[in-house]
Amino acid sequence: NYEIVDTLYLGKEIPNYTGSRKYGYGFYNISRDLEAIDKFQKFLLKYPYPLVAHNFRFDRGFLVHYKWIPENYPFYCSIDALKHSRIRFSSYSLNNLVKQLNIASNTTHTAMDDILNLYKILKKLRPHVWRPVNR
């Protein structure tokens, strides 16, 4: 029903980092961090919902490769769902969508901001065709 039931933030900022924080810069790599993986998996057990990602090939590939989720965990692609919605866009990039839908002037490309922007897009458009992408 497009409501946030809980949040989990696992980012670990590098102290005194002064550069751009886009695309993971300024954060420690947690891909093999057992504590972060455990917290994530416990979160999924608490809320056993499918995962949705805007660039599912990257996100799902990462999560499966580093064993954050099993290969068969239910996963959906928001780009695919949006392409089957009633509104057409020239580009389905997150940056374009937030601008076109007046959600934000641009994206910061930090994990949590991307998730919140995607949530706002999905809540606004409410796509109704969702296909699992477990491949």
XYZ file of C-alpha atoms in Angstrom:
135
model
C 0.000 0.000 0.000
C 3.024 2.265 -0.534
C 3.688 2.978 3.135
C 7.081 2.837 4.837
C 6.845 0.381 7.727
C 10.453 0.667 8.942
C 13.906 1.738 7.783
C 17.378 0.268 8.005
C 20.458 2.352 7.299
C 23.747 0.462 7.086
C 26.022 3.124 5.604
C 29.309 3.671 7.432
C 30.699 7.101 6.674
C 34.445 7.602 6.503
C 35.360 10.221 9.147
C 36.779 13.509 7.831
C 36.035 12.600 4.203
C 35.577 15.860 2.299
C 34.819 14.750 -1.275
C 31.554 13.976 -2.999
C 29.413 11.342 -1.303
C 27.814 10.145 -4.550
C 27.988 6.538 -5.707
C 29.361 5.257 -2.401
C 32.341 7.594 -2.164
C 32.985 8.647 1.417
C 31.603 5.409 2.827
C 33.307 2.206 3.881
C 32.730 -0.820 1.653
C 30.310 -3.027 3.586
C 29.805 -5.684 0.911
C 31.530 -8.330 3.069
C 30.717 -6.796 6.466
C 29.211 -9.721 8.394
C 27.536 -7.448 10.940
C 25.825 -5.426 8.189
C 24.797 -8.586 6.332
C 23.351 -10.052 9.534
C 21.364 -6.863 10.272
C 20.041 -6.824 6.704
C 19.011 -10.473 6.809
C 17.290 -10.019 10.176
C 15.436 -7.030 8.720
C 14.237 -9.211 5.827
C 13.088 -11.885 8.272
C 11.165 -9.263 10.240
C 9.577 -7.897 7.042
C 9.505 -10.752 4.507
C 8.502 -8.590 1.551
C 9.959 -8.786 -1.956
C 12.770 -6.367 -2.759
C 12.360 -3.630 -5.369
C 15.272 -1.899 -7.061
C 15.458 0.679 -9.820
C 18.513 -0.910 -11.407
C 17.759 -4.441 -10.316
C 20.631 -6.070 -12.237
C 23.184 -4.140 -10.177
C 21.414 -4.328 -6.821
C 20.257 -7.929 -7.048
C 23.623 -9.012 -8.468
C 25.427 -7.359 -5.558
C 23.096 -8.808 -2.928
C 23.275 -12.341 -4.338
C 27.026 -12.280 -5.038
C 27.915 -11.179 -1.505
C 25.284 -13.517 -0.020
C 23.040 -10.837 1.463
C 20.066 -12.653 -0.109
C 19.624 -16.135 -1.596
C 19.391 -16.496 -5.373
C 15.637 -17.135 -5.194
C 14.675 -14.150 -2.985
C 11.669 -12.360 -4.572
C 12.872 -9.316 -6.498
C 11.171 -6.731 -8.720
C 12.446 -4.018 -11.049
C 10.824 -0.607 -10.719
C 11.949 0.431 -14.215
C 10.054 -2.519 -15.692
C 6.971 -1.706 -13.600
C 7.098 1.971 -14.595
C 7.451 1.119 -18.280
C 4.151 -0.745 -17.984
C 2.369 2.116 -16.211
C 0.019 4.595 -17.845
C 2.618 7.395 -18.163
C 5.532 7.277 -20.612
C 8.875 8.956 -19.991
C 11.732 9.757 -22.362
C 14.116 8.302 -19.795
C 13.511 6.109 -16.773
C 16.667 7.197 -14.974
C 16.051 8.082 -11.351
C 17.369 11.600 -11.943
C 14.978 12.187 -14.851
C 11.971 10.759 -13.013
C 12.408 12.884 -9.880
C 12.633 15.995 -12.067
C 9.708 15.060 -14.346
C 7.480 14.237 -11.371
C 8.543 17.323 -9.338
C 9.885 15.175 -6.522
C 13.343 16.767 -6.416
C 15.493 19.010 -8.602
C 18.106 16.244 -8.895
C 19.378 13.137 -7.141
C 22.283 12.836 -4.730
C 22.926 9.178 -5.649
C 23.401 8.143 -2.056
C 21.764 4.827 -1.198
C 19.186 6.160 1.251
C 18.237 9.172 -0.887
C 17.845 6.940 -3.939
C 15.568 4.624 -1.964
C 13.438 7.500 -0.675
C 13.198 9.058 -4.145
C 12.176 5.721 -5.625
C 9.558 5.331 -2.902
C 8.121 8.775 -3.754
C 8.046 7.919 -7.471
C 6.287 4.604 -6.860
C 3.834 6.135 -4.413
C 2.961 8.840 -6.927
C 2.590 6.573 -9.984
C 1.435 3.363 -8.255
C 2.361 0.955 -11.041
C 0.144 -2.100 -11.073
C 2.123 -4.483 -13.303
C 4.955 -6.086 -11.346
C 6.927 -9.010 -12.747
C 9.437 -10.982 -10.669
C 13.005 -10.753 -11.963
C 14.679 -13.670 -10.208
C 17.045 -14.572 -12.991
